[in-house]
PDB file of C-alpha atoms in Angstrom:
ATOM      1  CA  UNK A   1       5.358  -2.512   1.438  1.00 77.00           C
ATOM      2  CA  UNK A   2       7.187  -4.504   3.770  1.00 79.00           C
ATOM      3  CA  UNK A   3       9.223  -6.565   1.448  1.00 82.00           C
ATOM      4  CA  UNK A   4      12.829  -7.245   0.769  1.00 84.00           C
ATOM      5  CA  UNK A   5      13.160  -4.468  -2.632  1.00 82.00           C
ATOM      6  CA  UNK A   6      12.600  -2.030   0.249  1.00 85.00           C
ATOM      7  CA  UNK A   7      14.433  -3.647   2.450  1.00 91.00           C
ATOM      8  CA  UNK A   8      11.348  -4.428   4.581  1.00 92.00           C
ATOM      9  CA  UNK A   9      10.824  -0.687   5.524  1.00 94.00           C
ATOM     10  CA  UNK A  10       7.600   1.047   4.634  1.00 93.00           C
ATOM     11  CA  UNK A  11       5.080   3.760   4.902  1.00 94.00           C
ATOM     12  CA  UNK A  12       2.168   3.042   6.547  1.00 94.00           C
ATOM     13  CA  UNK A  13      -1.118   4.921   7.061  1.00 95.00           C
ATOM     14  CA  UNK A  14      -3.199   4.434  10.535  1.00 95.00           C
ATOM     15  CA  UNK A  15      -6.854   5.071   9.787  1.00 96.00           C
ATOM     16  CA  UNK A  16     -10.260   4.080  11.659  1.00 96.00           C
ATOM     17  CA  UNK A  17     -11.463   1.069   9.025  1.00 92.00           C
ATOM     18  CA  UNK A  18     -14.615   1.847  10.007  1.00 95.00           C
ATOM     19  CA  UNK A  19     -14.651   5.242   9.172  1.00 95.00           C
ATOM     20  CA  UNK A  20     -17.536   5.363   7.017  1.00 94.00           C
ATOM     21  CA  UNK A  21     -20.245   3.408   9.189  1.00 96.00           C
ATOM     22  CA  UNK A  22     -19.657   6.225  11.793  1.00 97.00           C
ATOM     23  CA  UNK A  23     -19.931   8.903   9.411  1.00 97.00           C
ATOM     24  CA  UNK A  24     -16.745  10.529  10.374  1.00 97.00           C
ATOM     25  CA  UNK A  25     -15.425  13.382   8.275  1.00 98.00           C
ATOM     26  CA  UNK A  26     -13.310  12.930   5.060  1.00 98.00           C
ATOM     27  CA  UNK A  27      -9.848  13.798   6.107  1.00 97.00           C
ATOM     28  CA  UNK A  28      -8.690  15.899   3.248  1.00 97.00           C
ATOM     29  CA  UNK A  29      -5.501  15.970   4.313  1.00 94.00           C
ATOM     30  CA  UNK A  30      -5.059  12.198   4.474  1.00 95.00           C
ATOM     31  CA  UNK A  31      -7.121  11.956   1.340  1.00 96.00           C
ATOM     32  CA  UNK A  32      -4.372  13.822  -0.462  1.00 95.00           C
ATOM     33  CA  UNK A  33      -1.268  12.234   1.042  1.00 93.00           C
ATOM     34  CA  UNK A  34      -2.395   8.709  -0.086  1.00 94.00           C
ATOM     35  CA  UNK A  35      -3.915   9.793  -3.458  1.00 94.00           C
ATOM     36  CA  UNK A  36      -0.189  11.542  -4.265  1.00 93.00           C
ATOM     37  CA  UNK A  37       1.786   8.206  -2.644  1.00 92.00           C
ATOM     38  CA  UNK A  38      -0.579   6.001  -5.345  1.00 90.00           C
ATOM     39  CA  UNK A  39      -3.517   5.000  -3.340  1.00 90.00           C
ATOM     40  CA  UNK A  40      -6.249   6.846  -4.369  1.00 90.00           C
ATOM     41  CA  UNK A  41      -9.113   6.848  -1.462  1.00 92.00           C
ATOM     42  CA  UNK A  42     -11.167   8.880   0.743  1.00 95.00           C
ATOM     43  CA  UNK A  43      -9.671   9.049   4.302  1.00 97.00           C
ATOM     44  CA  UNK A  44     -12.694   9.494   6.768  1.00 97.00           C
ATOM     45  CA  UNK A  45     -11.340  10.464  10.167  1.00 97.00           C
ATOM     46  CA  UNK A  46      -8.162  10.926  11.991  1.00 97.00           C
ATOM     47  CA  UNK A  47      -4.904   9.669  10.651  1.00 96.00           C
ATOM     48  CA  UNK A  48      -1.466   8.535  11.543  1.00 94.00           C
ATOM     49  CA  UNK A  49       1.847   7.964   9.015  1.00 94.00           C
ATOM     50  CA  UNK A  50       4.332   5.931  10.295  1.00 95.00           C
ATOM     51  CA  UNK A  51       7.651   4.342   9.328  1.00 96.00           C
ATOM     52  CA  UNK A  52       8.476   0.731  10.165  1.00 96.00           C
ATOM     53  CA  UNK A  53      10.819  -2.107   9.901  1.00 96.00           C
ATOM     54  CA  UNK A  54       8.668  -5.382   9.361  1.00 94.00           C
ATOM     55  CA  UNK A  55      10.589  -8.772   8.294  1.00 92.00           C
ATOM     56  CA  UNK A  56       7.898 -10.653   9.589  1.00 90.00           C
ATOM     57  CA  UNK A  57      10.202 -11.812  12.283  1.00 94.00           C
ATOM     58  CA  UNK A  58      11.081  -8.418  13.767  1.00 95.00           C
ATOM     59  CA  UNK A  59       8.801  -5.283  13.933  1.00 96.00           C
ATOM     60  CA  UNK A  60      10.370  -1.306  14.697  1.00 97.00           C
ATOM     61  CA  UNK A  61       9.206   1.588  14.551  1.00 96.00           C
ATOM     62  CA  UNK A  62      11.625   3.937  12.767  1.00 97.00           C
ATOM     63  CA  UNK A  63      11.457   8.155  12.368  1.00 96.00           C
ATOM     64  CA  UNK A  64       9.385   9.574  10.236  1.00 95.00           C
ATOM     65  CA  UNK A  65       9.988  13.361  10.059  1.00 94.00           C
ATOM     66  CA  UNK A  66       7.578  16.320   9.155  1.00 92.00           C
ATOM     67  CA  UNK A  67       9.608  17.116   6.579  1.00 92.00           C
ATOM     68  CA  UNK A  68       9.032  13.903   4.841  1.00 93.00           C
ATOM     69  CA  UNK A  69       5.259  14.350   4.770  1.00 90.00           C
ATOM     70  CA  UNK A  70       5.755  16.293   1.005  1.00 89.00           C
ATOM     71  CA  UNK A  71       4.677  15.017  -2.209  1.00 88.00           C
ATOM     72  CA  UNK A  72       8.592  15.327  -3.101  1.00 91.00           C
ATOM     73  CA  UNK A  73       9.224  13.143  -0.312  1.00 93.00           C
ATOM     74  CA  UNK A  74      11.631  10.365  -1.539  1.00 92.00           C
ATOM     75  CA  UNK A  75       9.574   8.168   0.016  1.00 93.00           C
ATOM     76  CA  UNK A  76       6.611   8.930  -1.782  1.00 92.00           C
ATOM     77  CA  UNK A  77       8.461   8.607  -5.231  1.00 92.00           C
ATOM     78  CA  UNK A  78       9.315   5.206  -4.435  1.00 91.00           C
ATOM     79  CA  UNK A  79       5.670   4.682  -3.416  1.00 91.00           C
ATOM     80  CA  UNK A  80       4.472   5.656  -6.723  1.00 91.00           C
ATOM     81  CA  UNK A  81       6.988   3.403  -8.762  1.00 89.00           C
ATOM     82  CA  UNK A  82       6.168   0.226  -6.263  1.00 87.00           C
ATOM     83  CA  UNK A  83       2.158   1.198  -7.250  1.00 87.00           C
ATOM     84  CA  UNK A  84       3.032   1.354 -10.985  1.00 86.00           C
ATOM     85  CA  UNK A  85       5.524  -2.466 -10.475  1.00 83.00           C
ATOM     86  CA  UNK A  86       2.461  -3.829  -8.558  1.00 79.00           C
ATOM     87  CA  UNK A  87       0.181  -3.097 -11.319  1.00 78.00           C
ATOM     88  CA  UNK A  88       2.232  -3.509 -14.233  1.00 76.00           C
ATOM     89  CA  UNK A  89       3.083  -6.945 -12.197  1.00 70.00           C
ATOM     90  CA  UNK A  90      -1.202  -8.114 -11.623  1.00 69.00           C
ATOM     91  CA  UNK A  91      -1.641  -6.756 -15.458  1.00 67.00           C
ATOM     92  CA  UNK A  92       1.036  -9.512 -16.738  1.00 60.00           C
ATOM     93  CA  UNK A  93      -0.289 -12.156 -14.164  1.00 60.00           C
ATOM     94  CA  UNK A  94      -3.080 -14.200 -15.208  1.00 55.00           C
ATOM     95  CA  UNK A  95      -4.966 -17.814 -14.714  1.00 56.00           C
ATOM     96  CA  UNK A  96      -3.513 -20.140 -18.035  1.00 53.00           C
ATOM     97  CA  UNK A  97      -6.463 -22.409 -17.391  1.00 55.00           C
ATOM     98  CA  UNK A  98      -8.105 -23.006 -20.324  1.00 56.00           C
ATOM     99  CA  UNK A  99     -11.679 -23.137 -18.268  1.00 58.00           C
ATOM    100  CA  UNK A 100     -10.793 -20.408 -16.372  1.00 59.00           C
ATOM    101  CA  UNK A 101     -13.808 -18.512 -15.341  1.00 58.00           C
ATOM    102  CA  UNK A 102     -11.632 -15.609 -14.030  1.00 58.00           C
ATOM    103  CA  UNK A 103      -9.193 -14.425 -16.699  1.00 54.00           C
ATOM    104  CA  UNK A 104      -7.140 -11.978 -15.725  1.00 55.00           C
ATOM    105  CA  UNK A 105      -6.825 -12.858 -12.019  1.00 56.00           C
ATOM    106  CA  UNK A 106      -4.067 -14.533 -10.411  1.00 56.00           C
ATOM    107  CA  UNK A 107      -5.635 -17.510  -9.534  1.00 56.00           C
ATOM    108  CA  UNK A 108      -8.901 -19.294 -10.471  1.00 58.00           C
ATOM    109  CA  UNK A 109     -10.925 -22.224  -8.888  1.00 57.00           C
ATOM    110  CA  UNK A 110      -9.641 -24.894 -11.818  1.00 54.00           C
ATOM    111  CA  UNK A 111      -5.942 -24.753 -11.141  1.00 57.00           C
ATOM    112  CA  UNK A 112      -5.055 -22.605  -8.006  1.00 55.00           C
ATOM    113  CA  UNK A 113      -2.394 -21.418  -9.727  1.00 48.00           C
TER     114      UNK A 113
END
């Protein structure tokens, strides 16, 4: 993700959202790269990986190489630890409302929180 731990760098994924209403193929492929980097899903279609700087100020594009499109890619370590922070992080996180109707979320409709 584009935040400052990575230094707002990141590894993105270009894929057609809409993938599945037009019945395009499941990109193995794709399918595998995110499900190693931590994001389990089905790819449908073509696909694009792509490094960028994003501070939400500035946007560049930066090299990625083929040889960094392996599932010993550094890159793809650090995906996997960010994906096991980011749900050890929404696991400890949780509405302290005592009428909370949604435990376990972030935030509820009594206190916004």
């Amino acid at each position: 993700p584009h935040v400052k731990e990575t230094d707002h760098v990141a590894i993105n994924m270009y894929v057609d959202d809409k993938g599945i209403a037009k019945n395009l193929p499941v990109n193995d492929r794709a399918s595998e790269i995110a499900r190693v980097a931590g994001e389990p899903t089905t790819v449908r279609g073509d696909a694009f990986i792509a490094r960028c700087f994003d501070d939400e100020n500035n946007f560049k594009r930066l090299d990625f190489t083929l040889s960094e499109c392996s599932s010993s890619a550094e890159w793809v370590k650090q995906a996997r630890a960010w994906r096991a922070l980011k749900q050890e992080r929404e696991r400890n996180q949780y509405c302290g409302h005592p009428d909370c109707t949604k435990p376990g979320t972030q935030r509820c409709s009594k206190c916004k929180k």
